[in-house]
Amino acid sequence: MAENVVDPEKELRTLLVKFDALGNITRATWYEFRQAALDLAPQLKPMDLALHAWEVVGHDTSKAYVNSLDLSKPSFLEDIAKLIVQSSTMMGETARLVKSQKPNEVFVEWDRCPWPEFARKYGATMEEDVLGCDMWFQTVIKDINEIFGTDVKLETTHAIPRGDKTCTRRLTMSDRHKKKGAKGQGEGAAKGDAKKHGGK
Amino acid sequence: MAQKAKWDYSDKPGAKMFPHLFKPIKIRNMTIPNRIKYAATEDNLNDHNGFITPAGLEYMRERAKGVVGGICCMQGVYMDPKREGQGYVGQAAAWDDKYLPGLTKMADAIKGEGAVSDYQLMHCGRVGGVEIDHCVGPSLVPQRLKIFRPVKEMTKEDIRRTIKEHAEAAKRGAQAGFEMMEISGIVGYLLSNFISSYTNKRTDEYGGDIEGRCRFMVDTIENVRDVIGKEMPLMVRLCAEELLDEVGGNTPEESMISYKLAEKAGIDCISVTQGWQESGTPVITRDIPQGKWLYNAKRAKEAVKVPISMAYRLFDPKIPNKAIGEGALDIWEMCRPMIADPHMPKKVLEGKLDEIRPCVACNLCLARLFRDAPMTCYVNPICAHESDPSWQAKPAETKKRIIVAGGGPAGLEFAYVAAQRGHEVHVFEEKDHLGGQIWHASKGLYGDEELMGMITYQHAMCKRHGVDFHLGQKVTAELLDEESPDTLIVASGVKYGYPKVPGIEKHPLVSALDVVEGKATVGDRVVIWGGKKPAISAALILSEKGKKVTMVFKERKVGKDVNPSYIWRYIQKLGNKGVKTYKEADIESFTDDGVIVKALYETRIPVKCDTVVYAEREPVRDLEAVAKEKGIEVQVIGDALVPRSLSNAIHDGYRMGIRI
């Protein structure tokens, strides 16, 4: 029957439109909540508020990440980068993993990010956007290092809100952790620590 | 007040062609020799403290020359030190005597060109407060447009102070030597905020019914009249039709009551306007037919006895000439046509109609103002640079023999400017007609035929300055050998192309140009590959024919090359026609029954279609290398450099023309 025919384009398009709208609502809500907090607590500095909020988000994100990471795998660093790409894509950004020639180095590159546009719309500074984002990732990395005993480092080399063409983040870790990552040991440690941080 | 010196138009061809435009009119006790008025236009050319600058003065001097004895109104001044009434960062101010020297220079500049100097008081009301955190209005009605500041409701004391500020600023205008004065009550400024039932919810004597809502206007008129004396003509610009039905704005009948009350309060001439910035109904974009709003002028003529003036899509002098002849209008008012060509009415008088640089009603000028940028014009590169000698065409120091490859807007603009400077210029055009991309673009819908007026103008200017045309002739390496020019200008425009993606052979591909020219055969379901102006034109033409159209483009928004004050019209039309758009997307592959669109968030969406129209442009500049090899000086302009808009082509051509 004609009315039961599924139009794949229509279905996908509907989902895409909803996803896009939801992303925008999320960003708008973030800044509206920020405004409400500043209205209620005028002594707060917007930057301090933003950094703290992103730190809270970072802790939550790291809980989700640790269950997908396995220190015994040689791809540990790359897997962190992949998770960052995944989170970013889910938030409406366009990001990709860029492999390096060096073994313990990987990059995440964003060429599209809707967040600065919302920052501008709601009167937040571009620097708040950059540093907020940094705080998110640095918190995630800090938690991962605590849980896995690693020394992963994340560095922001380019930022769209600062006028760069992309946002680029460089992830590195030293060799010594790879040796430590015997199968089973890392996994158990990771899962045990994840529980402390409220992971499943 | 002294009458203006008599202007004799009797031997001018334009006065015979348009007799009604060049006959005198009396406003109060002043006789104006013609029916032409340059309407007050913000230009953001003044400094950010409201002082008039040389750039602002020269801008106005050129417009004053253009009205050939008619009325020339300077931009509206804001009148309060708190800057609540300021709607534009470069708006002139008149709230203190310190502004008098600048205002006097402005009045002198206008009068120096023989025009009637007109001064406007403009409190921007709910569109104001551009440099502060709020604006003011009669009531706290939230803004519909995000760019405007939150509204603060005026107290009675605020109202009384504002009326006094109008009177004080009016006094300064008279002291500065202006001969005529007007109060602005258009598009959502303070006067209209009080008059409109949408924005005035007051229950005191300044609100209520239409008479109450007009009280602020009446009090203002009376206070201004008190300080300027009995002789000076006083005008008001008032909305005849707010087009705000969706938010409970005034009815057209209420608007006419405001006209009658203004007349009763002592107004000598009313300028008819329609629409508000907050109205969703367009009034001045290119898709609005010229002369559409004359019915409001006619209504005004029937409602009041004072002369009626009007602007709003009256670009072709035939239209106001006829309307004045029929008694539907008294004064032809304009701003955008004289932004595009400051001497427009003068050229009308001289009968040089094809030498008028036509406004294409794109509203780039407005887009700039709302972004706190100085005035600029899409088609007039000199606009707002009148005071800068480096922007003017001066005789060339070394005369050159120049070949221009391409007869589009960039090549033609260059050609006449360079020829005017003394160069020998030859335009070679491969096709048998001029116009380049504009020849195609003018076949678009909704007024796009007006774009071709620019080519007509450039062609006339080329003829006037002795440019040689070689139509149907392509510039080749051999031709360059034969002609041996000193300089080659590559203005060869674009070609339409597409990347090779898997399965592309499965579908017939047609170009956007073939669609706009009606040459292409397309099926019922069409995907347009591109999102810029050619793609929009093709989408509108096909959807108008009932085709199911989907646009796929890489940019974040449709019409990246269309200016922000016009794109909303296209978006509205595309939406009304049911055109689907995939932004930040591309065609990844072709399938048996359509294409796979790689959309946002890496989503792959199958889109059924039977025809794909490619609408992306690539520059054509092969000749650059050929010329370089031969040691010929070469410059690339217009789309051949980077495919962009008509404006970029014109501005490229002009700038190269004055430098070469």
Short mmCIF file of N, CA, C and O in Angstrom, two decimals, chain B residues 126-127 137-146 148-149 151 153 187-189 191-202 207-210 213 239 242-251 254-255 275-280:
data_model
loop_
_atom_site.label_atom_id
_atom_site.label_comp_id
_atom_site.label_asym_id
_atom_site.label_seq_id
_atom_site.Cartn_x
_atom_site.Cartn_y
_atom_site.Cartn_z
N ARG B 126 12.62 52.28 19.08
CA ARG B 126 12.95 50.89 19.40
C ARG B 126 14.02 50.30 18.47
O ARG B 126 14.36 49.12 18.56
N VAL B 127 14.50 51.11 17.54
CA VAL B 127 15.59 50.69 16.67
C VAL B 127 16.87 51.42 17.11
O VAL B 127 17.91 51.29 16.49
N GLY B 137 10.94 53.23 23.96
CA GLY B 137 9.71 53.23 23.19
C GLY B 137 8.55 53.57 24.09
O GLY B 137 8.72 53.65 25.32
N PRO B 138 7.37 53.75 23.52
CA PRO B 138 6.22 54.11 24.35
C PRO B 138 5.84 53.00 25.32
O PRO B 138 5.34 53.29 26.42
N SER B 139 6.06 51.76 24.92
CA SER B 139 5.70 50.63 25.79
C SER B 139 6.76 49.55 25.69
O SER B 139 7.51 49.49 24.72
N LEU B 140 6.74 48.67 26.69
CA LEU B 140 7.72 47.60 26.70
C LEU B 140 7.23 46.43 25.84
O LEU B 140 6.73 45.44 26.35
N VAL B 141 7.35 46.59 24.57
CA VAL B 141 6.99 45.50 23.65
C VAL B 141 8.30 44.87 23.18
O VAL B 141 9.12 45.55 22.58
N PRO B 142 8.50 43.57 23.47
CA PRO B 142 9.79 42.96 23.13
C PRO B 142 10.10 43.03 21.63
O PRO B 142 9.19 43.06 20.80
N GLN B 143 11.38 43.05 21.33
CA GLN B 143 11.82 43.11 19.94
C GLN B 143 11.54 41.80 19.22
O GLN B 143 11.66 40.73 19.80
N ARG B 144 11.22 41.92 17.95
CA ARG B 144 11.09 40.71 17.12
C ARG B 144 12.42 40.37 16.46
O ARG B 144 12.67 39.24 16.10
N LEU B 145 13.25 41.37 16.27
CA LEU B 145 14.54 41.15 15.61
C LEU B 145 15.66 41.22 16.63
O LEU B 145 15.73 42.16 17.42
N LYS B 146 16.52 40.20 16.61
CA LYS B 146 17.55 40.08 17.65
C LYS B 146 18.56 41.20 17.62
O LYS B 146 19.20 41.49 18.63
N PHE B 148 18.27 44.28 17.56
CA PHE B 148 17.92 45.51 18.27
C PHE B 148 17.99 45.33 19.79
O PHE B 148 17.90 44.23 20.30
N ARG B 149 18.16 46.45 20.46
CA ARG B 149 18.36 46.44 21.91
C ARG B 149 17.02 46.24 22.65
O ARG B 149 15.96 46.56 22.11
N VAL B 151 13.88 47.03 24.89
CA VAL B 151 13.15 48.30 24.95
C VAL B 151 12.89 48.71 26.40
O VAL B 151 12.51 47.89 27.23
N GLU B 153 10.53 51.31 28.59
CA GLU B 153 9.33 52.13 28.41
C GLU B 153 9.58 53.56 28.86
O GLU B 153 10.16 53.81 29.93
N VAL B 187 9.53 53.35 9.39
CA VAL B 187 10.05 51.98 9.60
C VAL B 187 10.22 51.50 11.04
O VAL B 187 10.91 50.52 11.27
N GLY B 188 9.67 52.14 12.00
CA GLY B 188 9.81 51.66 13.37
C GLY B 188 10.59 52.61 14.26
O GLY B 188 11.01 52.24 15.35
N TYR B 189 10.81 53.85 13.80
CA TYR B 189 11.45 54.86 14.64
C TYR B 189 10.44 55.42 15.65
O TYR B 189 9.25 55.08 15.60
N LEU B 191 8.62 58.07 16.39
CA LEU B 191 7.31 58.64 16.06
C LEU B 191 6.33 57.53 15.68
O LEU B 191 5.19 57.48 16.15
N SER B 192 6.82 56.60 14.86
CA SER B 192 5.95 55.50 14.42
C SER B 192 5.66 54.55 15.58
O SER B 192 4.59 53.94 15.63
N ASN B 193 6.60 54.43 16.53
CA ASN B 193 6.35 53.57 17.69
C ASN B 193 5.16 54.09 18.49
O ASN B 193 4.35 53.31 19.02
N PHE B 194 5.08 55.41 18.62
CA PHE B 194 3.95 55.99 19.35
C PHE B 194 2.65 55.82 18.56
O PHE B 194 1.60 55.53 19.13
N ILE B 195 2.74 55.97 17.25
CA ILE B 195 1.51 55.95 16.44
C ILE B 195 0.93 54.53 16.33
O ILE B 195 -0.28 54.33 16.27
N SER B 196 1.81 53.54 16.34
CA SER B 196 1.36 52.16 16.06
C SER B 196 0.71 51.47 17.26
O SER B 196 1.23 51.52 18.38
N SER B 197 -0.37 50.78 16.97
CA SER B 197 -1.03 50.00 18.02
C SER B 197 -0.20 48.78 18.41
O SER B 197 -0.41 48.18 19.45
N TYR B 198 0.77 48.42 17.57
CA TYR B 198 1.66 47.29 17.89
C TYR B 198 2.60 47.66 19.03
O TYR B 198 2.80 46.86 19.96
N THR B 199 3.14 48.86 19.01
CA THR B 199 4.19 49.21 19.97
C THR B 199 3.73 50.20 21.04
O THR B 199 4.48 50.47 21.98
N ASN B 200 2.56 50.76 20.87
CA ASN B 200 2.07 51.70 21.89
C ASN B 200 0.88 51.08 22.63
O ASN B 200 -0.23 50.99 22.10
N LYS B 201 1.13 50.62 23.85
CA LYS B 201 0.08 50.00 24.67
C LYS B 201 -0.27 50.91 25.85
O LYS B 201 -0.86 50.47 26.84
N ARG B 202 0.12 52.15 25.77
CA ARG B 202 -0.06 53.08 26.89
C ARG B 202 -1.55 53.36 27.12
O ARG B 202 -2.35 53.32 26.18
N GLY B 207 -1.31 57.36 24.68
CA GLY B 207 -1.68 56.06 24.14
C GLY B 207 -3.18 56.00 23.89
O GLY B 207 -3.83 57.02 23.66
N GLY B 208 -3.70 54.78 23.87
CA GLY B 208 -5.14 54.61 23.65
C GLY B 208 -5.49 54.58 22.18
O GLY B 208 -4.83 53.87 21.40
N ASP B 209 -6.50 55.36 21.79
CA ASP B 209 -6.92 55.31 20.39
C ASP B 209 -5.91 56.03 19.49
O ASP B 209 -4.92 56.58 19.97
N ILE B 210 -6.20 56.06 18.20
CA ILE B 210 -5.22 56.61 17.26
C ILE B 210 -4.92 58.09 17.56
O ILE B 210 -3.78 58.53 17.42
N ARG B 213 -2.52 58.06 20.37
CA ARG B 213 -1.21 57.55 19.95
C ARG B 213 -0.47 58.58 19.07
O ARG B 213 0.75 58.52 18.94
N CYS B 239 4.25 56.51 8.06
CA CYS B 239 3.86 55.23 7.48
C CYS B 239 2.38 55.28 7.04
O CYS B 239 1.50 55.63 7.84
N GLU B 242 1.55 50.00 7.67
CA GLU B 242 2.63 49.42 8.47
C GLU B 242 3.00 48.01 8.06
O GLU B 242 4.11 47.56 8.29
N LEU B 243 2.04 47.27 7.51
CA LEU B 243 2.25 45.86 7.14
C LEU B 243 2.65 45.05 8.37
O LEU B 243 3.56 44.23 8.35
N LEU B 244 1.96 45.34 9.45
CA LEU B 244 2.22 44.64 10.72
C LEU B 244 0.95 43.96 11.24
O LEU B 244 0.73 43.89 12.44
N ASP B 245 0.14 43.49 10.32
CA ASP B 245 -1.13 42.88 10.73
C ASP B 245 -0.93 41.71 11.69
O ASP B 245 -1.72 41.50 12.61
N GLU B 246 0.16 40.96 11.47
CA GLU B 246 0.37 39.75 12.27
C GLU B 246 0.65 40.06 13.74
O GLU B 246 0.55 39.17 14.58
N VAL B 247 1.02 41.31 14.05
CA VAL B 247 1.26 41.66 15.46
C VAL B 247 0.33 42.79 15.91
O VAL B 247 0.58 43.45 16.93
N GLY B 248 -0.73 43.00 15.16
CA GLY B 248 -1.72 43.98 15.59
C GLY B 248 -1.31 45.42 15.36
O GLY B 248 -1.58 46.29 16.19
N GLY B 249 -0.67 45.67 14.24
CA GLY B 249 -0.29 47.04 13.90
C GLY B 249 -1.49 47.85 13.43
O GLY B 249 -2.63 47.35 13.40
N ASN B 250 -1.24 49.10 13.08
CA ASN B 250 -2.32 49.99 12.64
C ASN B 250 -2.96 49.50 11.35
O ASN B 250 -2.30 48.91 10.49
N THR B 251 -4.21 49.82 11.19
CA THR B 251 -4.85 49.59 9.90
C THR B 251 -4.45 50.74 8.98
O THR B 251 -4.09 51.83 9.46
N GLU B 254 -6.23 53.85 10.00
CA GLU B 254 -5.65 54.57 11.15
C GLU B 254 -4.44 55.40 10.70
O GLU B 254 -4.23 56.51 11.17
N SER B 255 -3.66 54.80 9.79
CA SER B 255 -2.49 55.54 9.29
C SER B 255 -2.92 56.85 8.64
O SER B 255 -2.27 57.89 8.81
N GLY B 275 5.63 49.77 5.47
CA GLY B 275 6.44 48.70 6.05
C GLY B 275 7.25 49.17 7.24
O GLY B 275 7.47 50.36 7.45
N TRP B 276 7.64 48.21 8.04
CA TRP B 276 8.51 48.43 9.20
C TRP B 276 9.68 47.48 9.09
O TRP B 276 9.58 46.45 8.43
N GLN B 277 10.74 47.81 9.80
CA GLN B 277 11.84 46.84 9.84
C GLN B 277 11.38 45.53 10.44
O GLN B 277 11.90 44.48 10.12
N GLU B 278 10.40 45.59 11.33
CA GLU B 278 9.92 44.37 11.98
C GLU B 278 8.83 43.66 11.19
O GLU B 278 8.32 42.63 11.63
N SER B 279 8.48 44.21 10.05
CA SER B 279 7.45 43.56 9.24
C SER B 279 8.08 42.48 8.38
O SER B 279 9.19 42.63 7.89
N GLY B 280 7.38 41.39 8.22
CA GLY B 280 7.88 40.31 7.37
C GLY B 280 7.54 40.53 5.91
O GLY B 280 7.88 39.71 5.06
#
